[in-house]
Amino acid sequence: MNGKIFELGDVVEMKKQHPCGTNEWKVIRMGADVRIKCEGCQHSVMIPRREFEKKMKKIVKKAELASEE
C-alpha cells in the first residue's frame, strides 16, 4: 500500500477549500487519525488517516528541522 508521504509539521494543500478561504493546513498530530490546523483561522480538525490521504492534494511546505547542526 503506497500512502502519501507527509510528516509532523508539514503544511499541506487539501482538495477542498476551508470556509475561511484557505486550503492550506498544518499537520499537528499523526497516528491512526491525523489532526490538522487551518493556516487561515487556526481551526483544527481530526480526521482518519485514510480520509486525510484521499483529501490531501500536495505538500506545500516541508517541516523545519528542530536542530540544524
XYZ file of N, CA and C in Angstrom:
207
model
N 0.850 -1.191 0.000
C 0.000 0.000 0.000
C 0.882 1.235 0.000
N 0.727 2.080 -0.993
C 1.526 3.297 -1.104
C 0.731 4.502 -0.636
N 1.010 4.945 0.585
C 0.362 6.139 1.099
C 1.200 7.355 0.735
N 0.617 8.526 0.832
C 1.367 9.746 0.577
C 2.299 9.995 1.755
N 3.496 10.462 1.468
C 4.495 10.686 2.499
C 4.353 12.114 3.033
N 4.035 12.205 4.314
C 3.937 13.507 4.984
C 4.436 13.328 6.401
N 4.886 14.427 7.000
C 5.457 14.380 8.340
C 4.792 15.402 9.243
N 5.050 15.256 10.521
C 4.555 16.196 11.517
C 5.142 17.581 11.232
N 4.292 18.595 11.176
C 4.747 19.962 10.930
C 4.682 20.390 9.473
N 4.403 19.472 8.550
C 4.273 19.836 7.134
C 3.018 20.678 6.917
N 3.075 21.592 5.968
C 1.899 22.350 5.542
C 1.437 21.704 4.243
N 0.185 21.245 4.225
C -0.351 20.541 3.064
C -1.523 21.314 2.455
N -1.751 21.057 1.177
C -2.890 21.653 0.476
C -3.948 20.577 0.328
N -5.177 20.904 0.718
C -6.278 19.952 0.615
C -7.051 20.219 -0.684
N -7.839 19.236 -1.108
C -8.598 19.377 -2.348
C -9.701 20.421 -2.233
N -10.380 20.445 -1.087
C -11.468 21.402 -0.891
C -11.016 22.554 -0.008
N -11.566 23.715 -0.268
C -11.229 24.922 0.481
C -11.994 24.974 1.803
N -11.352 25.507 2.843
C -11.997 25.709 4.139
C -12.911 26.939 4.032
N -13.994 27.014 4.786
C -14.897 28.168 4.714
C -14.216 29.527 4.951
N -13.066 29.547 5.640
C -12.376 30.823 5.881
C -11.653 31.314 4.628
N -11.525 30.475 3.613
C -10.949 30.914 2.350
C -9.609 30.303 1.986
N -8.994 29.533 2.851
C -7.704 28.920 2.528
C -7.847 27.402 2.449
N -6.920 26.759 1.741
C -6.926 25.299 1.712
C -5.564 24.754 2.136
N -4.826 25.542 2.935
C -3.548 25.109 3.484
C -3.714 24.756 4.956
N -3.207 23.578 5.323
C -3.349 23.064 6.684
C -1.997 22.577 7.177
N -1.749 22.686 8.474
C -0.516 22.196 9.091
C -0.824 20.907 9.845
N -0.008 19.881 9.651
C -0.172 18.598 10.343
C 0.379 18.770 11.760
N -0.489 18.617 12.773
C -0.052 18.816 14.157
C -0.097 17.541 14.988
N -0.672 16.457 14.468
C -0.701 15.182 15.181
C -0.845 14.071 14.162
N -0.102 12.980 14.363
C -0.206 11.844 13.454
C -0.404 10.558 14.242
N -1.101 9.640 13.654
C -1.380 8.339 14.246
C -2.395 7.664 13.345
N -3.320 6.913 13.922
C -4.405 6.324 13.137
C -5.297 7.447 12.614
N -5.367 8.536 13.399
C -6.058 9.760 12.984
C -5.010 10.844 12.801
N -5.324 11.823 11.967
C -4.414 12.949 11.732
C -5.138 14.224 12.147
N -4.472 15.047 12.970
C -5.042 16.344 13.345
C -4.334 17.403 12.518
N -5.144 18.238 11.849
C -4.604 19.318 11.036
C -5.195 20.644 11.506
N -4.388 21.721 11.359
C -4.836 23.043 11.787
C -4.828 23.977 10.584
N -5.927 24.693 10.383
C -6.067 25.627 9.272
C -5.052 26.762 9.437
N -4.352 27.083 8.369
C -3.368 28.161 8.409
C -4.040 29.535 8.372
N -5.307 29.596 7.975
C -6.019 30.870 7.913
C -6.646 31.266 9.235
N -7.475 30.401 9.802
C -8.244 30.753 11.002
C -7.835 29.966 12.249
N -6.851 29.077 12.127
C -6.322 28.270 13.237
C -7.308 27.235 13.778
N -8.373 26.924 13.051
C -9.322 25.877 13.440
C -8.645 24.526 13.229
N -8.807 23.589 14.180
C -8.181 22.277 14.000
C -9.247 21.194 13.860
N -8.906 20.180 13.077
C -9.818 19.090 12.760
C -9.048 17.783 12.855
N -9.681 16.738 13.386
C -9.068 15.416 13.406
C -9.845 14.515 12.466
N -9.135 13.898 11.526
C -9.780 13.008 10.562
C -8.976 11.706 10.464
N -9.636 10.606 10.089
C -8.920 9.339 9.913
C -7.829 9.469 8.849
N -6.726 8.754 9.044
C -5.575 8.841 8.137
C -5.958 8.522 6.688
N -6.763 7.494 6.464
C -7.166 7.129 5.092
C -7.910 8.274 4.407
N -8.832 8.896 5.137
C -9.597 10.022 4.587
C -8.668 11.198 4.298
N -7.721 11.462 5.214
C -6.758 12.551 5.022
C -5.929 12.319 3.761
N -5.442 11.090 3.579
C -4.623 10.788 2.408
C -5.402 10.952 1.112
N -6.707 10.660 1.138
C -7.548 10.850 -0.044
C -7.747 12.334 -0.351
N -7.960 13.142 0.705
C -8.297 14.551 0.535
C -7.087 15.463 0.375
N -5.876 14.962 0.686
C -4.679 15.771 0.554
C -4.258 15.857 -0.907
N -3.977 17.073 -1.364
C -3.570 17.285 -2.741
C -2.050 17.224 -2.878
N -1.342 18.038 -2.075
C 0.123 18.051 -2.143
C 0.697 18.699 -0.892
N 2.000 18.540 -0.711
C 2.702 19.185 0.396
C 3.197 20.533 -0.104
N 2.773 21.603 0.580
C 3.155 22.953 0.191
C 4.528 23.297 0.766
N 4.739 22.953 2.045
C 5.989 23.296 2.714
C 6.358 22.167 3.679
N 7.583 21.672 3.553
C 8.058 20.617 4.448
C 8.333 21.205 5.824
N 8.287 20.347 6.847
C 8.543 20.766 8.215
C 9.997 21.211 8.371
N 10.202 22.216 9.214
C 11.551 22.708 9.509
C 12.220 21.724 10.464
N 13.491 21.532 10.335
C 14.234 20.685 11.274
C 14.406 21.445 12.583
N 14.207 20.754 13.706
C 14.292 21.383 15.022
C 15.706 21.863 15.316
N 16.695 21.052 15.018
C 18.082 21.463 15.262
C 18.927 21.201 14.030
N 19.516 22.239 13.497
C 20.378 22.111 12.337
C 21.813 22.230 12.801
N 22.581 21.136 12.640
C 23.983 21.143 13.091
C 24.894 20.868 11.954
